[in-house]
Short mmCIF file of C-alpha atoms in Angstrom, two decimals:
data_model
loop_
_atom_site.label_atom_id
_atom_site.label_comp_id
_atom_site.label_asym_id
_atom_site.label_seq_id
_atom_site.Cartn_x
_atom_site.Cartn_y
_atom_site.Cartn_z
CA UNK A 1 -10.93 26.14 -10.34
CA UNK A 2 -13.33 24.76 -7.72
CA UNK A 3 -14.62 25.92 -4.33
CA UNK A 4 -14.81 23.61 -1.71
CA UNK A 5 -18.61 23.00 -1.53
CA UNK A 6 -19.49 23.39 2.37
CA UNK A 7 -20.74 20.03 3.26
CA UNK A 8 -23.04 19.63 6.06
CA UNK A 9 -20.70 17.72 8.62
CA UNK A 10 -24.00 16.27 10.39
CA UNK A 11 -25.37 13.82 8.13
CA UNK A 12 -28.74 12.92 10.62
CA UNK A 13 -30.16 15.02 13.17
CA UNK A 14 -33.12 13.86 15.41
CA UNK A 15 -33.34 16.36 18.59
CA UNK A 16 -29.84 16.50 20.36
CA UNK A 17 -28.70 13.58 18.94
CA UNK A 18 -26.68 14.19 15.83
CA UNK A 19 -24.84 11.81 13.73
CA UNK A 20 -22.00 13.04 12.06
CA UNK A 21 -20.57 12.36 8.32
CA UNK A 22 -16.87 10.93 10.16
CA UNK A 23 -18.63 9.37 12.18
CA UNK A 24 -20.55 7.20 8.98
CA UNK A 25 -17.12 6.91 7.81
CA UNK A 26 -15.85 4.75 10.19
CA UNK A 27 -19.17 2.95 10.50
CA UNK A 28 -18.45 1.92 6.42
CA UNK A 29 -14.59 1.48 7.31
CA UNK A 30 -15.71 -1.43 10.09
CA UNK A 31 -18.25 -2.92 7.95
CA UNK A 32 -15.99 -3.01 4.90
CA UNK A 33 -13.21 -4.70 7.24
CA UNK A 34 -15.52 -7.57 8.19
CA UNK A 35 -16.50 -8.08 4.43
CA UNK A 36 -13.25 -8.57 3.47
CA UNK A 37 -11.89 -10.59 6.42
CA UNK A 38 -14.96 -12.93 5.95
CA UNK A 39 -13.94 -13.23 1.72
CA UNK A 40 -10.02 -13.19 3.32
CA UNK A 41 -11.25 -16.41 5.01
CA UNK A 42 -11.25 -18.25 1.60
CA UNK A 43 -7.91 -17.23 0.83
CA UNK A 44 -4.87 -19.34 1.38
CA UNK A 45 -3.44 -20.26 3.50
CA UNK A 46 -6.55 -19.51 6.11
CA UNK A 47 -8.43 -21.57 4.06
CA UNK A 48 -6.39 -25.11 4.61
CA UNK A 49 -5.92 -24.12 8.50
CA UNK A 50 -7.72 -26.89 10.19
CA UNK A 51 -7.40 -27.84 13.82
CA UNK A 52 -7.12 -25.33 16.86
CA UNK A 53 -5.53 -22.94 14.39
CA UNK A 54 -8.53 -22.54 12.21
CA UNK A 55 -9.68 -19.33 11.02
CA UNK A 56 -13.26 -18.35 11.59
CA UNK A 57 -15.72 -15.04 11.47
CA UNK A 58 -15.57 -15.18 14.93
CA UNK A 59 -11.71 -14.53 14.53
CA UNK A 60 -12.60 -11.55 12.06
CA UNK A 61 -14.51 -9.77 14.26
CA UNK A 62 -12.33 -9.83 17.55
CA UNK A 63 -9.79 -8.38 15.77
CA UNK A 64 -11.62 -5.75 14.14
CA UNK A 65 -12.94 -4.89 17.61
CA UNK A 66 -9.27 -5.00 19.04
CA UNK A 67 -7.99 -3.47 16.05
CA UNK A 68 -10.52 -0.53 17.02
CA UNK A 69 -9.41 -0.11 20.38
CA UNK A 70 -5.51 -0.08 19.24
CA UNK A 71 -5.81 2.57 16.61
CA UNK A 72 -7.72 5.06 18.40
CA UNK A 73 -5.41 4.69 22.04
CA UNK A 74 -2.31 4.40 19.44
CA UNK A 75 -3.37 7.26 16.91
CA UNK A 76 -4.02 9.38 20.19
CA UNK A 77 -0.60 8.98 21.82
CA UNK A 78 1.22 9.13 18.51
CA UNK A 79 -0.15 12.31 17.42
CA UNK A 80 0.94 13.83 21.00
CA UNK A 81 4.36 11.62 20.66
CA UNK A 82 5.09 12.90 16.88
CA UNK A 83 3.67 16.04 16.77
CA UNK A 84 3.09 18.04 19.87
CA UNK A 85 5.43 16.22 22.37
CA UNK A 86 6.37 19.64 24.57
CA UNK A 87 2.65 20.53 24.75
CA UNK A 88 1.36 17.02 25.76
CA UNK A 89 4.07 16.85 28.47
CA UNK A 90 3.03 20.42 30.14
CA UNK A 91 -0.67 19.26 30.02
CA UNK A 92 -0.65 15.60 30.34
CA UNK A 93 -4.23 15.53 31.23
CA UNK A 94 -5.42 17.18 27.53
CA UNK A 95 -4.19 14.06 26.12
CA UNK A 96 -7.76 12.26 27.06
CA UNK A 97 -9.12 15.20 25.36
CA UNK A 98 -9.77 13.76 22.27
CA UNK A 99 -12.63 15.32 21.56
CA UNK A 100 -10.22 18.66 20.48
CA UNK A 101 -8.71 16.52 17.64
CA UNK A 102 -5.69 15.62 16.82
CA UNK A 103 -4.87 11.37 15.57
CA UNK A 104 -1.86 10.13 13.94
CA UNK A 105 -1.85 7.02 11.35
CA UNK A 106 1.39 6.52 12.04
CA UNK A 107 0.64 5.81 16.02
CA UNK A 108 -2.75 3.87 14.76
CA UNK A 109 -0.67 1.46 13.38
CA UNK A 110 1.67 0.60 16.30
CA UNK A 111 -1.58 0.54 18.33
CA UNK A 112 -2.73 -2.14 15.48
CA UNK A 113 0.40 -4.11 15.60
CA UNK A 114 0.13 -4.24 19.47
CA UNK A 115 -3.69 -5.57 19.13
CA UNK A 116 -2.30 -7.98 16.87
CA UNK A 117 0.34 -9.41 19.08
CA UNK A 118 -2.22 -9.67 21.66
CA UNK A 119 -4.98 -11.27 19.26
CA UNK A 120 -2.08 -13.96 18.35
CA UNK A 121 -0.77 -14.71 21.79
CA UNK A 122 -4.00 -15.25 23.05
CA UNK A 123 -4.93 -17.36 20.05
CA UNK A 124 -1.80 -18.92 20.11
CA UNK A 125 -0.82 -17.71 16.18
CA UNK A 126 2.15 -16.72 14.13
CA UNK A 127 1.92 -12.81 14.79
CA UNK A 128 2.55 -12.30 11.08
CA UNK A 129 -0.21 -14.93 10.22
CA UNK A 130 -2.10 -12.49 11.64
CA UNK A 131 -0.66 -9.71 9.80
CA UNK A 132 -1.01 -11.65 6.72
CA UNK A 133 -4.41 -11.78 6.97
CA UNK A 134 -5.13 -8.32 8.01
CA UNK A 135 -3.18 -6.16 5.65
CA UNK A 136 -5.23 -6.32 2.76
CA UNK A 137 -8.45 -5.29 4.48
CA UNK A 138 -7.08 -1.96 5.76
CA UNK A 139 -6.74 0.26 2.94
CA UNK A 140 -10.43 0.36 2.47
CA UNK A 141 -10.82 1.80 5.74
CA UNK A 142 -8.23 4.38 4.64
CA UNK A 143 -10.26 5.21 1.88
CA UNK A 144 -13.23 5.51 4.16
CA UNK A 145 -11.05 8.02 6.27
CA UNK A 146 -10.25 10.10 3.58
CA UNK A 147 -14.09 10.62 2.54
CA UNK A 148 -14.36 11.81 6.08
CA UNK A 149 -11.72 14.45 6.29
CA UNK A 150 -12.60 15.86 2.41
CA UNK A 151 -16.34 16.26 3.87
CA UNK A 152 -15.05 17.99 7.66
CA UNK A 153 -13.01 20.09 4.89
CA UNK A 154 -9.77 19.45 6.93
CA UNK A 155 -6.30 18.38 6.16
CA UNK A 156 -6.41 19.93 2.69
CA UNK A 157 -3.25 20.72 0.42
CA UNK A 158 -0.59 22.67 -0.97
CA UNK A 159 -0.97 25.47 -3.06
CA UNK A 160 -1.75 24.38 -7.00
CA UNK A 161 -1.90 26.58 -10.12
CA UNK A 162 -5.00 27.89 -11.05
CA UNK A 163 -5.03 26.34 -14.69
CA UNK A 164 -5.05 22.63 -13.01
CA UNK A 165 -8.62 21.52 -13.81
CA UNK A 166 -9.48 20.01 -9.64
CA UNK A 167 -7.47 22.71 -8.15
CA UNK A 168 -9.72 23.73 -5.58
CA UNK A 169 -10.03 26.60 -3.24
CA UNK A 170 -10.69 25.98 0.84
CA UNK A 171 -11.85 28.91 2.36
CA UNK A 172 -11.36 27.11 5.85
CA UNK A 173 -7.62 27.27 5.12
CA UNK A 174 -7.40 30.77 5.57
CA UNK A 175 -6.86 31.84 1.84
CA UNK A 176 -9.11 31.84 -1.69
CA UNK A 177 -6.30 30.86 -3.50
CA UNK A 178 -6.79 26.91 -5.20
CA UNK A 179 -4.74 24.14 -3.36
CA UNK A 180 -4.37 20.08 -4.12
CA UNK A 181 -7.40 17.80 -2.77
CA UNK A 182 -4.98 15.91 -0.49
CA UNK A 183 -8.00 14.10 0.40
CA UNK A 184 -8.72 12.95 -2.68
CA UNK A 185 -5.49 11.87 -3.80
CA UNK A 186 -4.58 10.42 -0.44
CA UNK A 187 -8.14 8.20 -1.06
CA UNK A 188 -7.34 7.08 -4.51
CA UNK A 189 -3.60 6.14 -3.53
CA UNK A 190 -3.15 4.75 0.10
CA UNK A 191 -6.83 3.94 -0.16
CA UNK A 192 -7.97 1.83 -3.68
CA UNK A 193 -5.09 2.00 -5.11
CA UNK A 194 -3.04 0.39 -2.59
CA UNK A 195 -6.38 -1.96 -1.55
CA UNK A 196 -6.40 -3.29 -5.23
CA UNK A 197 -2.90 -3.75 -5.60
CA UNK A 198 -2.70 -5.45 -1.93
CA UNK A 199 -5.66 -7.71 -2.82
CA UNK A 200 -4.30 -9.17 -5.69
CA UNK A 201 -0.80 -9.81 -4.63
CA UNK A 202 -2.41 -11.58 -1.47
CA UNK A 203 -4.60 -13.82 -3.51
CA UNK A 204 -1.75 -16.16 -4.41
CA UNK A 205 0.08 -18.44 -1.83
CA UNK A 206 2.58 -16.14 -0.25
CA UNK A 207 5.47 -16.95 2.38
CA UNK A 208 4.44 -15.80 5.57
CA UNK A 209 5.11 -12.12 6.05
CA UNK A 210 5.26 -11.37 2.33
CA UNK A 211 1.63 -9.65 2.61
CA UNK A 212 2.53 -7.50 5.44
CA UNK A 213 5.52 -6.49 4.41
CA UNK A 214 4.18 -5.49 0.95
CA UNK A 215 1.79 -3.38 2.84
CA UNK A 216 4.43 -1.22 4.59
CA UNK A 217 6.05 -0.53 1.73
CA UNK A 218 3.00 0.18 -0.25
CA UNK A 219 1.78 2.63 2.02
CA UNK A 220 4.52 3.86 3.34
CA UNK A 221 5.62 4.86 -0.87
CA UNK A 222 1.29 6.08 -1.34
CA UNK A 223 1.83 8.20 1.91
CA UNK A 224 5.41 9.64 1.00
CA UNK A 225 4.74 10.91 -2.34
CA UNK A 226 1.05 11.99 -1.13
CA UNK A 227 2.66 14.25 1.15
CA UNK A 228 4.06 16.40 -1.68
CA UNK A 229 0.54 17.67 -2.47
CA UNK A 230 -0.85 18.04 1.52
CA UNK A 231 -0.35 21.18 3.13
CA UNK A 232 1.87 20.43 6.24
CA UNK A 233 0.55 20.87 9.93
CA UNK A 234 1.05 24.60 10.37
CA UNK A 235 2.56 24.64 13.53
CA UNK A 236 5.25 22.32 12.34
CA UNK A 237 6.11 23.48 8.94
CA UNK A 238 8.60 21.21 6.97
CA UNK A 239 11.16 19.69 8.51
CA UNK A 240 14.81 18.72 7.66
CA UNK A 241 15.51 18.23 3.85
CA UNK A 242 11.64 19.87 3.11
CA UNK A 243 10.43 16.80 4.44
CA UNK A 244 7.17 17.14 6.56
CA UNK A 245 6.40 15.17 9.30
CA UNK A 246 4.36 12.17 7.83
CA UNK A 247 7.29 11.73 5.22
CA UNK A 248 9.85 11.35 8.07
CA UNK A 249 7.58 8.64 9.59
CA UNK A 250 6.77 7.01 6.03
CA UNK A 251 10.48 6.24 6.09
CA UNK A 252 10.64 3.53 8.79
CA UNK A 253 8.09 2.04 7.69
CA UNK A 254 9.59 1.38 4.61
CA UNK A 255 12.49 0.58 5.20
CA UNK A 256 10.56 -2.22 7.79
CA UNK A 257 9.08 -3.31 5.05
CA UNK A 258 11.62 -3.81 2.64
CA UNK A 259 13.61 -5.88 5.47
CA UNK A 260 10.62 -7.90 6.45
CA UNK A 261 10.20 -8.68 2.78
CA UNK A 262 13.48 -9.70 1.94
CA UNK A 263 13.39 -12.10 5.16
CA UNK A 264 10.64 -13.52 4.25
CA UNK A 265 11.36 -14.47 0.42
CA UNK A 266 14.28 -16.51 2.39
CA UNK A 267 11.93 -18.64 4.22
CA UNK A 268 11.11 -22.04 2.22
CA UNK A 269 7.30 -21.85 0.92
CA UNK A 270 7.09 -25.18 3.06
CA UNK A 271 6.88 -23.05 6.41
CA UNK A 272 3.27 -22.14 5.33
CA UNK A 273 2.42 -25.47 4.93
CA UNK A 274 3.93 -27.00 8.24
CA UNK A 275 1.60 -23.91 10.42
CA UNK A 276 -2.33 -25.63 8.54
CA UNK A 277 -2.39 -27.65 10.79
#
C-alpha cells in the first residue's frame, strides 16, 4: 500500500508572502473556464446568435467573475446550511470566518445558478441559454479542486483492503491503516470523466436545457457513487439508509435533472432557432 507523501501545501514562498498549492488550483480552474467558454463560443447555438443576443469573450469572462463570487458566498452558507446548521445559528458571526474552512459544492452551485439568473436578466437571456453554455466548462474546475484537496491531504476516504494496489494510508486521518483516494477518484469521475462526456454531448445542436440538465444528472450519479469510497464528515457520520450527507444532496439534483431533461426533449428543436436572433 502507499503512504500519503506529505506535500508541501505552499507551493512559492518569497518573505511573508506565501502562495499556496489550493490556491494554484483555482488559479488553473479560472483559466481553464475561460479556455473553454472562449472554444464554447464556436459551438452551436452561440455561434449563429447574432444581434443584441450575441455571445462574446466579454460574456465569458463576466460570468466567470460572477460565477466566482456565487460559489464561494453559496459554498459558504451551504456548508453552514447542510452541515453545521445548530453551530452556525449560536455563532452567526463565525460564518464570515472562512478562513477556518468549511465549503459545500452543493451550496456553490445554487450560488452559481443565482449568478446565472443575474448574468441573464441583466443580459436579457434565456437563463438556461446560459446554463447551456456553462455546464460543460465546470467539471474541469472540479478536477482542479480535487488536485487541491489530494495535495492539503484532506477529505480522504473510507477504509480499503490492504491488497488493493492505490490503497493508501493518511496519517492526517488519525490512523495508519490504507483508505480510498477519494480525491483521486472524485477527479477522474465528476472531474474528466464527466468534462469529456459533457463536452461531447454538448457539441451537437441540443434543445435548450438538454446540456444542463445532463450535467445534473451526470454529477449528481459521479458524486453519489463517489461517496461510497470518501470517508464521511466525522461529526456527521452516515445518515438515514447509510447515506452520507453529499449522497442525500446528490439526490435532488438528480432528480432536477432528470425532470429538466425530459421537459426539454418536449420542446420542438425550432425553439433554438427562433432565440439566434
Amino acid at each position: 500500500m502507499l503512504i500519503y507523501p506529505h506535500i508541501d501545501p505552499i507551493a512559492l514562498q518569497v518573505g511573508p508572502l506565501a502562495i499556496h498549492w489550493y490556491g494554484v488550483t483555482y488559479l488553473v480552474a479560472f483559466g481553464l473556464f475561460l479556455l473553454l467558454g472562449r472554444l464554447r463560443l464556436r459551438h452551436e447555438p452561440f455561434a449563429s446568435i447574432t444581434g443584441p443576443g450575441a455571445w462574446t469573450s466579454k460574456d465569458v469572462e463576466d460570468i466567470l467573475f460572477l460565477g466566482v463570487v456565487g460559489v464561494v458566498l453559496g459554498g459558504r452558507l451551504g456548508y453552514c446550511l447542510f452541515y453545521k446548521p445548530g453551530y452556525y445559528f449560536a455563532h452567526p458571526l463565525e460564518i464570515f470566518a472562512v478562513w477556518q474552512g468549511g465549503m459545500s459544492f452543493h451550496g456553490g452551485l445554487l450560488g452559481a445558478i443565482a449568478a446565472m439568473t443575474w448574468f441573464a436578466r441583466s443580459r436579457r437571456r434565456p437563463w438556461l441559454q446560459v446554463a447551456d453554455f456553462v455546464a460543460p466548462c465546470v467539471p474541469t474546475g472540479l478536477a482542479a479542486g480535487r488536485v487541491g484537496n489530494f495535495i492539503n491531504g484532506e477529505l480522504w476516504g473510507r477504509f480499503a483492503s490492504p491488497e488493493l494496489p492505490w490503497a493508501m494510508v493518511f496519517p492526517q486521518s488519525g490512523s495508519m491503516l490504507p483508505r480510498h483516494p477519494s480525491q483521486v477518484y472524485q477527479f477522474l469521475l465528476e472531474g474528466l470523466l464527466l468534462f469529456v462526456l459533457l463536452w461531447l454531448y454538448a457539441r451537437r445542436p441540443r434543445r435548450e436545457g438538454e446540456v444542463a440538465a445532463a450535467f445534473l444528472v451526470g454529477y449528481g450519479v459521479l458524486r453519489f457513487v463517489a461517496e461510497y469510497f470518501r470517508e464521511p464528515d466525522a461529526f456527521l457520520g452516515l445518515l438515514s439508509l447509510g447515506l452520507s450527507m453529499g449522497q442525500w444532496l446528490c439526490l435532488p439534483m438528480i432528480v432536477a435533472g432528470v425532470a429538466l431533461w425530459l421537459w426539454a426533449r418536449r420542446r420542438p428543436m425550432s425553439t433554438l432557432r427562433a432565440r439566434r436572433t
